Coordinates of C-alpha atoms in Angstrom, one line a residue:
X305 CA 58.7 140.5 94.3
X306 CA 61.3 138.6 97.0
X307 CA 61.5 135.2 97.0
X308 CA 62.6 133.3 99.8
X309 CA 64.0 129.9 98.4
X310 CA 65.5 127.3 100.9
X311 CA 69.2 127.5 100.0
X312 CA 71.5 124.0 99.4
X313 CA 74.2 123.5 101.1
X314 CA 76.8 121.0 99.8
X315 CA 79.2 119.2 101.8
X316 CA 82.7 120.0 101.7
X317 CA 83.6 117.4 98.7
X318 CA 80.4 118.7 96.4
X319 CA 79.0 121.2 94.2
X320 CA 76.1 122.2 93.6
X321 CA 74.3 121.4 90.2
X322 CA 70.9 121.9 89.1
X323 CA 70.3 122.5 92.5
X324 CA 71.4 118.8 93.7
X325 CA 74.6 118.3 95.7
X326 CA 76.8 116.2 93.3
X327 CA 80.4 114.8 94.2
X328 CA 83.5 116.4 92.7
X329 CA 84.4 114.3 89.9
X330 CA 88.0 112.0 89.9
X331 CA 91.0 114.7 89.7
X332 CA 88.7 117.7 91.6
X333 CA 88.1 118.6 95.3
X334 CA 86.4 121.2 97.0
X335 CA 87.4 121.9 100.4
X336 CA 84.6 123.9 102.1
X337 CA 80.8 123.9 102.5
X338 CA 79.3 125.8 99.6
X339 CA 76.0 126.9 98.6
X340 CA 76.5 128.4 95.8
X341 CA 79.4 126.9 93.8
X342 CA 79.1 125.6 90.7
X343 CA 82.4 123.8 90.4
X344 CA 85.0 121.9 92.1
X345 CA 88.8 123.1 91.5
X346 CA 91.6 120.6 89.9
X347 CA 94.1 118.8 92.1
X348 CA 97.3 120.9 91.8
X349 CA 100.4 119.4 89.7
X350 CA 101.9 117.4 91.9
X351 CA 98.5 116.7 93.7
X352 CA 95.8 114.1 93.2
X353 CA 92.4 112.9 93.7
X354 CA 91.1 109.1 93.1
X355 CA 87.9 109.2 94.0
X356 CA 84.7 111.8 93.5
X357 CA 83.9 113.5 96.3
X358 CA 87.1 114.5 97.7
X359 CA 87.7 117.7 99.7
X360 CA 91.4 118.1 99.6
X361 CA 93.8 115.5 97.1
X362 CA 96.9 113.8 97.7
X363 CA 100.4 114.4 97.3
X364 CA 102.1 112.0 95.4
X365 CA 104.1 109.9 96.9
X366 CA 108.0 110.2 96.7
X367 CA 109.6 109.7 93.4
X368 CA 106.1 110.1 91.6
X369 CA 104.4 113.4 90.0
X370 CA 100.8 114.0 88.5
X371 CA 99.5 117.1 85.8
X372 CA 96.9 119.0 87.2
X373 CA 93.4 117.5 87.6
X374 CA 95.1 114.1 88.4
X375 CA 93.4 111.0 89.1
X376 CA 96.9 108.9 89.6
X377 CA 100.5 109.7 89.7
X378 CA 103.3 108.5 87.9
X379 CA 105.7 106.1 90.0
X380 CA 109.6 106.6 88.5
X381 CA 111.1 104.0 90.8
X382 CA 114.4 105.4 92.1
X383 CA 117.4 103.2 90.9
X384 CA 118.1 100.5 92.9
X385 CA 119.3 96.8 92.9
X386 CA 116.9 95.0 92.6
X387 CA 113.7 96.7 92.1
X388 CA 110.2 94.8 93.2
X389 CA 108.0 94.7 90.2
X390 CA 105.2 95.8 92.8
X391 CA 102.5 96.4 90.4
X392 CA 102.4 92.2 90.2
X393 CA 102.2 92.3 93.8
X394 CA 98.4 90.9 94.8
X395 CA 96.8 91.9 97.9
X396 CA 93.1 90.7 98.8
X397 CA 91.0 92.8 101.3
X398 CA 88.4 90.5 102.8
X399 CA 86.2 92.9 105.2
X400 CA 82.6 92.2 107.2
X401 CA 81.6 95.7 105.9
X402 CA 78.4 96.3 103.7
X403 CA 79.5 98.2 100.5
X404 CA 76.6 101.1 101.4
X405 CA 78.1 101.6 105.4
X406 CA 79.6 104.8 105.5
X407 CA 82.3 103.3 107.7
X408 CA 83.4 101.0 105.1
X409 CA 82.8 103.8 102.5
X410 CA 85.6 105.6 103.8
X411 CA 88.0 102.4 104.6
X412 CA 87.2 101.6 100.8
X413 CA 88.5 104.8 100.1
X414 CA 92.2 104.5 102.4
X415 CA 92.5 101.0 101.3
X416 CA 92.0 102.7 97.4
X417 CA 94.6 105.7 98.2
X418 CA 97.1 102.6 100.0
X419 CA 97.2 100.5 96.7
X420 CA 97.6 102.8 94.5
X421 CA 100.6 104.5 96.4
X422 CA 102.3 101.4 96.6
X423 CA 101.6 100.5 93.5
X424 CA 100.1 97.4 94.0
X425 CA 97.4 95.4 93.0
X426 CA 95.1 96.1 95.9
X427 CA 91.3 94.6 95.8
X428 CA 88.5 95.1 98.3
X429 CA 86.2 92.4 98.8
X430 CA 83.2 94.3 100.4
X431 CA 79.5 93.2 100.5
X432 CA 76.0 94.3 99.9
X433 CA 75.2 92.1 102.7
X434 CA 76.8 90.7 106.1
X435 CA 77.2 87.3 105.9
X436 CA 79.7 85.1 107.6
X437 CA 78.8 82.2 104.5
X438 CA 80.4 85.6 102.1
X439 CA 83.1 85.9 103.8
X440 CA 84.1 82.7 104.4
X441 CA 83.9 82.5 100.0
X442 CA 85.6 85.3 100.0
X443 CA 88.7 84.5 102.0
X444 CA 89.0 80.7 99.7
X445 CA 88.8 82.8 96.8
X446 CA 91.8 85.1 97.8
X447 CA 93.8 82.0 98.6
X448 CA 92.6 80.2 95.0
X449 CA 93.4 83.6 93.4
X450 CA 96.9 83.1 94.8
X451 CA 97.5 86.1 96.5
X452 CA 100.6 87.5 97.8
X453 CA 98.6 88.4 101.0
X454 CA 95.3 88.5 102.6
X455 CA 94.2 91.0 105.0
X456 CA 90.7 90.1 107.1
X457 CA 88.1 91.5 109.7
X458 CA 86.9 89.0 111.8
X459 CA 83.8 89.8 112.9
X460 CA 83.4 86.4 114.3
X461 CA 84.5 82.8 115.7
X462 CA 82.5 81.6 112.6
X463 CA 85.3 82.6 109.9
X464 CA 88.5 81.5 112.1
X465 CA 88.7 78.2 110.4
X466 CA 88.5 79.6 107.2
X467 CA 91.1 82.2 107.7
X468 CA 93.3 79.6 109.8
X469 CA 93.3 77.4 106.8
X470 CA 94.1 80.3 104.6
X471 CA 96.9 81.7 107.3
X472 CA 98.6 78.5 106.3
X473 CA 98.8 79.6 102.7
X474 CA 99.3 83.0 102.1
X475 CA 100.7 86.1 105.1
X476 CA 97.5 87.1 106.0
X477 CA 97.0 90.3 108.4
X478 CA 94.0 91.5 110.4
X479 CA 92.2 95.0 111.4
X480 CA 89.3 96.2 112.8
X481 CA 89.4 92.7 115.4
X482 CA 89.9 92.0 118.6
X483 CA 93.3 91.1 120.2
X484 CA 92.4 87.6 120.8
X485 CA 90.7 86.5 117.7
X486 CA 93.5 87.8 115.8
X487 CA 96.0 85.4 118.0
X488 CA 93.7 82.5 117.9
X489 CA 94.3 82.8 113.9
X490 CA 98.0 83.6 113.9
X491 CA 97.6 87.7 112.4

């Protein structure tokens, strides 16, 4: 007797278990399509992976070095006169994203990788639902938070005032906005 079953095919990223697609946990990747794998492999010494559902890790960054199956590095500073105490360091992510977008999935992810690779104290204000009232919160409470810098979307007119006001404060820094939006707020 043959039986025909519909096979699964995972994304590069997953494994298959139980016969469900599931992401590769923190410190694994697996790089190709699969439908058969059971597994994802460890990150290589010298290699990580922060998130689940990678398909290849990281390097670590200069002057750093992981163990296999990695979720970090660890940053040896090199000498120098002074050093930054970057790790104190607080930068505030204000974005028009919804957390679920797969968009702002995947900037979560960079902005994740960034912080952590220049060691600093990196936090992503993302979400569940657009809404310039959020955002506008959101950017006061990075300035009330005292960070050391803000970076914004600007999806529209709406927040400028807020992020003027907040401009006058703290550096602040834009992406994902138009040229002149990001002028009428000083980014």
């Amino acid at each position: 007797l043959q039986v025909n079953a519909q096979a699964t095919t995972c994304t590069a990223g997953e494994y298959l278990s139980s016969g469900v697609c599931t992401p590769c946990p923190i410190g694994y990747f697996k790089e190709a399509t699969s439908h058969s794998d059971a597994s994802c492999d460890p990150c290589e010494a010298g290699t990580w992976a922060p998130i689940a559902g990678m398909s290849s890790c990281f390097a670590c960054p200069a002057n750093s070095d992981s163990l296999a199956g990695a979720s970090s590095c660890s940053y040896t500073p090199p000498d120098c006169l002074p050093c930054t105490d970057r790790s104190t360091v607080k930068i505030r992510v204000v974005v028009h994203g919804i957390a679920s977008n797969t968009f702002w999935k995947k900037m979560l992810r960079v902005m994740t990788v960034a912080g952590q690779q220049m060691n600093v104290n990196f936090f992503v204000r993302m979400n569940n639902r657009e809404s310039v009232a959020d955002m506008i919160e959101n950017v006061q409470d990075a300035v009330a938070e005292e960070a050391d810098a803000i970076i914004v979307t600007l999806p529209s007119p709406l927040v400028s005032d807020a992020v003027k006001a907040a401009a006058q404060a703290v550096p602040l820094f834009s992406f994902n906005t138009g040229d002149q939006m990001a002028k009428s707020v000083g980014s």
